[in-house]
mmCIF file of C-alpha atoms and ligand atoms in Angstrom:
data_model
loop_
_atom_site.group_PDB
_atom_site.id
_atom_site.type_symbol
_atom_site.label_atom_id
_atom_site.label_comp_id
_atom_site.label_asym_id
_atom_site.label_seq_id
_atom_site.Cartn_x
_atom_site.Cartn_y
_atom_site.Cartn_z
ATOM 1 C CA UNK A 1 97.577 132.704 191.568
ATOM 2 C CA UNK A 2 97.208 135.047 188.793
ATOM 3 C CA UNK A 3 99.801 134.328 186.318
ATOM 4 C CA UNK A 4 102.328 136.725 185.077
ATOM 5 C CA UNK A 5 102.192 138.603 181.464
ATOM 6 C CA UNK A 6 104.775 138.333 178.757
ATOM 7 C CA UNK A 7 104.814 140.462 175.895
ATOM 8 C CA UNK A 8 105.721 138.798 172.247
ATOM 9 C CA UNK A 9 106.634 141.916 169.581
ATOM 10 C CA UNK A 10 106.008 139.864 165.708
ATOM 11 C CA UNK A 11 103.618 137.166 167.186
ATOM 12 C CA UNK A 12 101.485 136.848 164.218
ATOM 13 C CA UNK A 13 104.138 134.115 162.406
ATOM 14 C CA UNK A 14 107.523 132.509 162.355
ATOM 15 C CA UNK A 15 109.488 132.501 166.032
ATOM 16 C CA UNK A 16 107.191 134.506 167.767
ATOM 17 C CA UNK A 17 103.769 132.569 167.145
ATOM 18 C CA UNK A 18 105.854 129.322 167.882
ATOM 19 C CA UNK A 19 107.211 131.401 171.200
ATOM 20 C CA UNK A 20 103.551 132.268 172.199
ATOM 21 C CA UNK A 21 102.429 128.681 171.460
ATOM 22 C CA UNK A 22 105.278 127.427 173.434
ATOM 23 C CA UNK A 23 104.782 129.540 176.683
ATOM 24 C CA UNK A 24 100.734 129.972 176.444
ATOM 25 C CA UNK A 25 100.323 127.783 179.729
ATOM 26 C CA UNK A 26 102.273 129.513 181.782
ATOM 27 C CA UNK A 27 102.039 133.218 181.209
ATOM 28 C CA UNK A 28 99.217 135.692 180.372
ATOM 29 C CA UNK A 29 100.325 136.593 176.785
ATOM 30 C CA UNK A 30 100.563 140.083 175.564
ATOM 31 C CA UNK A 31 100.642 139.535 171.547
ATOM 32 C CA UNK A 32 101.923 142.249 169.000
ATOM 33 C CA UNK A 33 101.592 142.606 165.415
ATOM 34 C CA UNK A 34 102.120 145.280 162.861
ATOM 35 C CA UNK A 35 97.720 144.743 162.799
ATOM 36 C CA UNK A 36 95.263 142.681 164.105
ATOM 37 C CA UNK A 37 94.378 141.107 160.543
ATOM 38 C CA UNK A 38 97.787 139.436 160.514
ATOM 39 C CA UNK A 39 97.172 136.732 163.367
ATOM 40 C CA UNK A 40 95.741 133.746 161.889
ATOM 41 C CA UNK A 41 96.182 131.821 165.289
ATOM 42 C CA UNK A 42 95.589 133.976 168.870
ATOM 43 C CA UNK A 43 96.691 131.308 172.067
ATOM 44 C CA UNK A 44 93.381 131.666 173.879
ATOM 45 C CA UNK A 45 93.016 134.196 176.812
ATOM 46 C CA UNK A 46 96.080 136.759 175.003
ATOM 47 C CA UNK A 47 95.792 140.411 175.013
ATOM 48 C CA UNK A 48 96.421 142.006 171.382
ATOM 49 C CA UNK A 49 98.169 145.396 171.164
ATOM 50 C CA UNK A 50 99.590 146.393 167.425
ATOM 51 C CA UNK A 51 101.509 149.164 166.144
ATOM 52 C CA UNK A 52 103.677 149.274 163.138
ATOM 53 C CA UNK A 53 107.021 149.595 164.489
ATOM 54 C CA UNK A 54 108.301 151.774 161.906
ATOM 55 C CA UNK A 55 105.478 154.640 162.740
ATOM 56 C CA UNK A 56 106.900 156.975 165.482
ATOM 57 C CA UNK A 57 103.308 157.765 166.877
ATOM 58 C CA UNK A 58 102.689 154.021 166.588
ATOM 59 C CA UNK A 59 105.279 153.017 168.730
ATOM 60 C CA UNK A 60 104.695 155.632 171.454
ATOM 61 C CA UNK A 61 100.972 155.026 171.475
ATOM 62 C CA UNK A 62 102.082 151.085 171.592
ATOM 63 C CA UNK A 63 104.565 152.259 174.951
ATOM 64 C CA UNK A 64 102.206 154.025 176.554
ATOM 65 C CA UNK A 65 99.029 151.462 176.175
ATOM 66 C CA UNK A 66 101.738 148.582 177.261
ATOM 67 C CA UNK A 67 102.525 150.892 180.402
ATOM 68 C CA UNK A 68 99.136 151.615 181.365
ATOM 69 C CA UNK A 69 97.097 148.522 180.666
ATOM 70 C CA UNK A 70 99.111 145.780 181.494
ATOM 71 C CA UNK A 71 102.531 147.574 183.654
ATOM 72 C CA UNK A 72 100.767 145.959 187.148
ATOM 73 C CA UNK A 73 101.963 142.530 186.067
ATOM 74 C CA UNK A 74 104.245 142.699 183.482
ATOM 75 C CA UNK A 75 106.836 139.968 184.248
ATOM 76 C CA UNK A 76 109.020 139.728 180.509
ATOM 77 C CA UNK A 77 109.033 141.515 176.947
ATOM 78 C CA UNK A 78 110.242 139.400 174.139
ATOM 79 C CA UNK A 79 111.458 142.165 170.998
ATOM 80 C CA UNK A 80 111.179 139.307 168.701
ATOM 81 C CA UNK A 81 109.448 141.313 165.755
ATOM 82 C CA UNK A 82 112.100 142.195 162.881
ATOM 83 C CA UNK A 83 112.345 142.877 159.149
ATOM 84 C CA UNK A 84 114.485 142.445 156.367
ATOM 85 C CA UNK A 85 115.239 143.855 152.756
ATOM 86 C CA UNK A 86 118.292 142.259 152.227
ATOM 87 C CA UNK A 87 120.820 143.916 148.851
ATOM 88 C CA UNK A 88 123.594 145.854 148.820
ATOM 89 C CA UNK A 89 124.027 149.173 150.698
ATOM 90 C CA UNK A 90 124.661 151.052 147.383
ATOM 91 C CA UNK A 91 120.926 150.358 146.126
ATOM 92 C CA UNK A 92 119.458 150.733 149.110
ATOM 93 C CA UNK A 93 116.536 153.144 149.596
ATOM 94 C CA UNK A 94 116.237 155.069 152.674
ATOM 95 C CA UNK A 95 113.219 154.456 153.328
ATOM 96 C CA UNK A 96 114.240 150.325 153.876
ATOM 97 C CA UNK A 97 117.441 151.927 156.275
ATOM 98 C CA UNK A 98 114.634 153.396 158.230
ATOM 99 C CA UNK A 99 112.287 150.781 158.347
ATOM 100 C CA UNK A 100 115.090 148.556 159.534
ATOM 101 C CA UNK A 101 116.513 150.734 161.909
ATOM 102 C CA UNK A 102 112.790 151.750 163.568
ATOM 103 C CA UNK A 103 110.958 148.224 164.079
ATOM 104 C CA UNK A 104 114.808 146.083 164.361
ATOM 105 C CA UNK A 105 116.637 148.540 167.046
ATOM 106 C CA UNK A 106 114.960 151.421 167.766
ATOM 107 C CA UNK A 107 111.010 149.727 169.161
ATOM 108 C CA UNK A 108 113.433 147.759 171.338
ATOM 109 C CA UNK A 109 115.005 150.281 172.574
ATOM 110 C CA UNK A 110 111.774 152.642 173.404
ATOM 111 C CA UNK A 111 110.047 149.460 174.288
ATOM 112 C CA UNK A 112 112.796 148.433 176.751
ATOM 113 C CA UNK A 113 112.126 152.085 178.393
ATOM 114 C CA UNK A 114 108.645 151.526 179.192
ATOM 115 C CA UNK A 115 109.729 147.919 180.291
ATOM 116 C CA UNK A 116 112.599 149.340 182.861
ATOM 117 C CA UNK A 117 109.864 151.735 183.798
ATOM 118 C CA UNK A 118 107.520 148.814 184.744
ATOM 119 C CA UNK A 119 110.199 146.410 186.333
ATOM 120 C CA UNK A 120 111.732 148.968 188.807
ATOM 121 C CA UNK A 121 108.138 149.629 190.377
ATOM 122 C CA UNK A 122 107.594 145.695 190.540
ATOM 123 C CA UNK A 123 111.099 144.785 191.076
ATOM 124 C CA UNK A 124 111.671 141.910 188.921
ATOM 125 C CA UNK A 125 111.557 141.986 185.392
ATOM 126 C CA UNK A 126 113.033 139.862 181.907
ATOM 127 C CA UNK A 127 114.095 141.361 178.707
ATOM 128 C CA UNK A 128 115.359 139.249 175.480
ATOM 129 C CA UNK A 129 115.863 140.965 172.471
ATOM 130 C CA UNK A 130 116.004 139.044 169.792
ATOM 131 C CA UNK A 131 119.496 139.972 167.527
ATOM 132 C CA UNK A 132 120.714 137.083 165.114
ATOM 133 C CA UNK A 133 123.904 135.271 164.234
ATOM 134 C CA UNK A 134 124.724 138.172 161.113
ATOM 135 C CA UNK A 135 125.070 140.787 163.950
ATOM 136 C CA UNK A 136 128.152 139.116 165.107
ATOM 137 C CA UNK A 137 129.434 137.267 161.766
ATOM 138 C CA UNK A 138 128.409 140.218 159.200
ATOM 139 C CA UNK A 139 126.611 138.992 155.866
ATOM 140 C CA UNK A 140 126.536 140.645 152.168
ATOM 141 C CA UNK A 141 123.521 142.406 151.720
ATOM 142 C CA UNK A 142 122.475 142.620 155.028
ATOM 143 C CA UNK A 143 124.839 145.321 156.267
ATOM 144 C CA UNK A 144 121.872 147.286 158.054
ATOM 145 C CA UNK A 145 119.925 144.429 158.962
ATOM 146 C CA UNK A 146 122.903 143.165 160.487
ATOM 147 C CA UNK A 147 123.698 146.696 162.061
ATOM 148 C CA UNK A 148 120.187 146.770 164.088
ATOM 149 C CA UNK A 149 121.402 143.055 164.978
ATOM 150 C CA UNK A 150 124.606 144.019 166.761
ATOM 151 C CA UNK A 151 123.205 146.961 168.381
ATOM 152 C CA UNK A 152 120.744 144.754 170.025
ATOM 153 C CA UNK A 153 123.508 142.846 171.737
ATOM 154 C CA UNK A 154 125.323 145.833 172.688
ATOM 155 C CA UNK A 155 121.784 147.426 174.124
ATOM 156 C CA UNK A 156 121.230 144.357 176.010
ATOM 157 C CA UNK A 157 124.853 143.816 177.537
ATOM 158 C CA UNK A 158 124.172 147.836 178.515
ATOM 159 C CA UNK A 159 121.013 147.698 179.903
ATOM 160 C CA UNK A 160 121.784 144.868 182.201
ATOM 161 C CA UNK A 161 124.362 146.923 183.591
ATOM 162 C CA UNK A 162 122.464 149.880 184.314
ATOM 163 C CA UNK A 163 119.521 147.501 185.905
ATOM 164 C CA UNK A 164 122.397 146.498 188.216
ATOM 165 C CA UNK A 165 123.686 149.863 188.816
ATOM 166 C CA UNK A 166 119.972 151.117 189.552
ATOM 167 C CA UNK A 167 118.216 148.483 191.005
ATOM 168 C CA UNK A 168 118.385 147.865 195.004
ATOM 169 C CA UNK A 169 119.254 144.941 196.461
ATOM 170 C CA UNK A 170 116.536 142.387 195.995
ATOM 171 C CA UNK A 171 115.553 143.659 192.624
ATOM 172 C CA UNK A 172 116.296 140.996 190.060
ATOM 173 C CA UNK A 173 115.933 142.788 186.402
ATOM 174 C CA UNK A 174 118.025 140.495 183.436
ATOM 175 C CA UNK A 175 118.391 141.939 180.006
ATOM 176 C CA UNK A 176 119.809 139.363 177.224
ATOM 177 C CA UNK A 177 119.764 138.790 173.388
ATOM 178 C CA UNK A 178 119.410 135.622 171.524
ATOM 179 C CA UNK A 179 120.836 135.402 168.356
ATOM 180 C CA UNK A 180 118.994 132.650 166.112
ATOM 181 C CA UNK A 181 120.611 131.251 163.376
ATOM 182 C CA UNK A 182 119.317 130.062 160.045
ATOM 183 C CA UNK A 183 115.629 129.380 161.206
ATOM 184 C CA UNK A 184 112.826 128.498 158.573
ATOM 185 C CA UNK A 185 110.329 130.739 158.362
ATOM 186 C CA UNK A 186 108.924 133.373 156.215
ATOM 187 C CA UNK A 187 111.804 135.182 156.378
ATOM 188 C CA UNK A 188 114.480 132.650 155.351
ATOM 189 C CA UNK A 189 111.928 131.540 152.797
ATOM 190 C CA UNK A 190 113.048 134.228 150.655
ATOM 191 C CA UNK A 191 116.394 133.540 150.614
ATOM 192 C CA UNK A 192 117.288 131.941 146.928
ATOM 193 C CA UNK A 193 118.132 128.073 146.835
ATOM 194 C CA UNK A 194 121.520 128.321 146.093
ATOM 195 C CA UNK A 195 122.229 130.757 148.935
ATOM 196 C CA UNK A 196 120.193 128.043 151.533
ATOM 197 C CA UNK A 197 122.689 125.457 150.359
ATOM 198 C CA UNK A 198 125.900 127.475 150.862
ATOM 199 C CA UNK A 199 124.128 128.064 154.776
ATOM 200 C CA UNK A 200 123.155 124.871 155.512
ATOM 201 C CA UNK A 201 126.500 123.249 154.293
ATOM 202 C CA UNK A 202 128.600 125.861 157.281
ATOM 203 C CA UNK A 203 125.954 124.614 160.118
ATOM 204 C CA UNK A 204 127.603 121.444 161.425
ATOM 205 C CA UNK A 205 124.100 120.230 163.072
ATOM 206 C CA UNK A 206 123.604 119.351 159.316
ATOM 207 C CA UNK A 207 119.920 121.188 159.387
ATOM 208 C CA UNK A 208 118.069 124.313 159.224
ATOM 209 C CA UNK A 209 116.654 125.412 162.734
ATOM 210 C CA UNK A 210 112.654 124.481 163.515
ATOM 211 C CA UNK A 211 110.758 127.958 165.560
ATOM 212 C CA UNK A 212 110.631 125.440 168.207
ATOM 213 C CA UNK A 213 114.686 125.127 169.180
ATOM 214 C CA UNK A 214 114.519 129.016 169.254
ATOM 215 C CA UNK A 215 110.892 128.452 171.447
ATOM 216 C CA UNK A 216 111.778 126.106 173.629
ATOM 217 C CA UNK A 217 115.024 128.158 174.681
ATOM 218 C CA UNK A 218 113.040 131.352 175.481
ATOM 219 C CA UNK A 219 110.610 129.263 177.854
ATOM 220 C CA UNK A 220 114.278 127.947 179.790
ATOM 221 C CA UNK A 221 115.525 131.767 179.766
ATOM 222 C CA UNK A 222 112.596 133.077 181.085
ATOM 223 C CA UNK A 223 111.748 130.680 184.253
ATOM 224 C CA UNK A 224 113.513 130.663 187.387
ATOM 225 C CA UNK A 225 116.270 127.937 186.074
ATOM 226 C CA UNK A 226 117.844 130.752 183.894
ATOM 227 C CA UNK A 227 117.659 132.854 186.695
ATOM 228 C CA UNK A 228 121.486 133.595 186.805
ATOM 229 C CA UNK A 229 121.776 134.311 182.912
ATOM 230 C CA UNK A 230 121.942 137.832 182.113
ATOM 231 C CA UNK A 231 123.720 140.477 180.428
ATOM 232 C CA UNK A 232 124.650 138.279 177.800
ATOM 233 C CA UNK A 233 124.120 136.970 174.130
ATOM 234 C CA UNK A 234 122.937 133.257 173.381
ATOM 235 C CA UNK A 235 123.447 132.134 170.345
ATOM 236 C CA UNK A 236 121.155 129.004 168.956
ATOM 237 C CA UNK A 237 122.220 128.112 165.459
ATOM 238 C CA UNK A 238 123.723 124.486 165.188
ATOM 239 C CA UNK A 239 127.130 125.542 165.522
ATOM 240 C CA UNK A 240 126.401 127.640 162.348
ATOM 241 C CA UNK A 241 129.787 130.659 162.205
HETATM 242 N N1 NAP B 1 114.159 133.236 160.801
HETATM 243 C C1 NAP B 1 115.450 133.298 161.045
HETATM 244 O O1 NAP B 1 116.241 132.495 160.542
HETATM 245 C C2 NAP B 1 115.996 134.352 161.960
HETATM 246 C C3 NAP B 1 117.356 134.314 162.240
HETATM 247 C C4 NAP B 1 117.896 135.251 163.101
HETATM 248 C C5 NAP B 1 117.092 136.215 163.658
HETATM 249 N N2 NAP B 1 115.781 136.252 163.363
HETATM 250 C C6 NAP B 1 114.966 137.303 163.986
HETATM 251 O O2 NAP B 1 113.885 136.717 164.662
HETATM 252 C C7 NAP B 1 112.755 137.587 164.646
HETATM 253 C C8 NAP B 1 111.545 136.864 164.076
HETATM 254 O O3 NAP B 1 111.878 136.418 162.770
HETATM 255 P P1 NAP B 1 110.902 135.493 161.909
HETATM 256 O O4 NAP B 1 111.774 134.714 161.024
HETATM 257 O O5 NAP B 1 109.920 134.810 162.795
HETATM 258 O O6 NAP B 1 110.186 136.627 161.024
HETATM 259 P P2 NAP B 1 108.790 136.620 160.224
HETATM 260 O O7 NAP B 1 108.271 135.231 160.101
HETATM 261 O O8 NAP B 1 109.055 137.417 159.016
HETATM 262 O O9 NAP B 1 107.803 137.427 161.224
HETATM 263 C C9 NAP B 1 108.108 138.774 161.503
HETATM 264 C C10 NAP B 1 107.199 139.306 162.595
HETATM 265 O O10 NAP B 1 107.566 140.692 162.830
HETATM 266 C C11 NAP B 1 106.425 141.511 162.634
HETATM 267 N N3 NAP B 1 106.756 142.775 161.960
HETATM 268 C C12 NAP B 1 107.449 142.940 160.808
HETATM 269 N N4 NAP B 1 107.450 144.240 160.450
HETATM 270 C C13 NAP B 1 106.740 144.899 161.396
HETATM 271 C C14 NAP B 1 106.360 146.270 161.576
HETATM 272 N N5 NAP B 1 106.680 147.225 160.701
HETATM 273 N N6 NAP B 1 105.636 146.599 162.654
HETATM 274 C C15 NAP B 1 105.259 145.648 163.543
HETATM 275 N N7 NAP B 1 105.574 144.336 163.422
HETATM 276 C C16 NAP B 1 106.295 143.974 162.358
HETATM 277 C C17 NAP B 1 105.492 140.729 161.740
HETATM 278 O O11 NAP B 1 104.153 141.184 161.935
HETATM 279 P P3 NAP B 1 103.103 141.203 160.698
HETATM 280 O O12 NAP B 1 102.674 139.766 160.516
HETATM 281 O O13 NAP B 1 102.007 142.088 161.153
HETATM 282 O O14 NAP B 1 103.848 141.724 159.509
HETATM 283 C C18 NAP B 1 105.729 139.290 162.215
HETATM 284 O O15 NAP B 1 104.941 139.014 163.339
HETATM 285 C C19 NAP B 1 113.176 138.806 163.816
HETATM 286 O O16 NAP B 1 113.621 139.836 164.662
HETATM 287 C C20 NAP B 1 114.344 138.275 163.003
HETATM 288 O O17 NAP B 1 115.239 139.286 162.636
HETATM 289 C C21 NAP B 1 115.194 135.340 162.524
#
């Protein structure tokens, strides 16, 4: 039986190259990038398709090759990819708020569109959006960052909805967000020292998170175990609040 495609948004590193690792055996891959040159590993038999999120006619050229090259079998979309300039608000450049806003909320969002599109023609369909645990608990210097992070909970809760509200009976469509905590990779590498110590003493597990606790959650969300999770926001942090 042919087996069903998942697309990975930020593949090339951190969560979402230890997500494509992690569900490479049982799902056609669909890997994304901001370009090709930044995958240093590719799970063998994936599909590449990059865009840099925070280009408009990137991002629509991205939705409409997703649609029409891969919408027969598309089973899940994983919004994992995400950036970061974390300082305060008052010395923040626009063009950062914009960045932010374009690849964190609003590729998601257009993304998510194309997915719906897809799902209600093959009437079944997974979307996990990726927030974090600053969209709910707030953090100084990440007030956008954050901002993009919340909204993906609230677009997921939404969206879930409106699958119910459109979809017929037999249609199964879920729409969730994790929200990872403190998880090394390039990301939290930047954070300074001093600010890692602060984190790690507030997460009660007593570590940082490994890509694989965040990995090996996505695999249980997306088989047919989770299959009663939706509409809601799962948070995988240590107890970290
Ligand atoms: N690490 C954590 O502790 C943590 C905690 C909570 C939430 N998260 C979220 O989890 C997700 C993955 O984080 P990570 O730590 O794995 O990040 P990462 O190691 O920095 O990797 C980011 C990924 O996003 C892609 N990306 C960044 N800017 C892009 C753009 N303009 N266009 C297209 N793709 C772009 C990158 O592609 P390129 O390689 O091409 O740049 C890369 O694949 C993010 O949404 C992040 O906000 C992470």
């Amino acid at each position: 039986m042919e087996k069903k495609k998942v697309l990975i948004t930020g593949a090339s590193r951190g969560l979402g190259l230890a997500i494509s690792k992690k569900l490479s055996a049982e799902y056609t891959l669909i890997l994304h990038a901001s370009k090709p040159e930044s995958f240093t590993h590719v799970e063998p038999g994936s599909h590449i398709l990059c865009a840099d999120l925070s280009d408009g006619e990137q991002l629509t050229t991205f939705c409409k090759q997703l649609k029409k090259e891969h919408g027969d079998s598309l089973y899940a979309v994983i919004n994992n990819a995400g950036l970061t300039h974390d300082k305060p608000l008052l010395f923040q450049p626009e063009r950062e708020i914009d960045a932010m806003l374009n690849v964190n909320l609003k590729a998601p969002i257009l993304i998510s569109k194309t997915a719906m599109k897809i799902f209600g023609l093959n009437k079944t369909g997974v979307i996990i959006n990726i927030s974090s645990v600053v969209g709910e608990s707030g953090h100084a210097f990440q007030s956008v960052y954050a901002a993009t992070k919340a909204g993906l909970v609230a677009l997921s809760r939404s969206l879930a909805q409106e699958a119910g509200v459109l979809s017929e009976e037999g249609h199964s469509i879920r729409v969730f967000s994790v929200s990872p905590g403190f998880i090394e990779t390039d990301m939290t590498d930047a954070i300074p020292q001093v600010e890692k110590e602060k984190i790690l003493s507030m997460i009660p597990a007593k570590r940082f998170g490994k890509v694989d606790d965040v990995a090996d959650a996505i695999a249980f969300l997306l088989s047919d175990k989770a299959a009663y999770i939706n509409g809601t926001n799962i948070h995988i942090n240590g107890g970290l609040i």
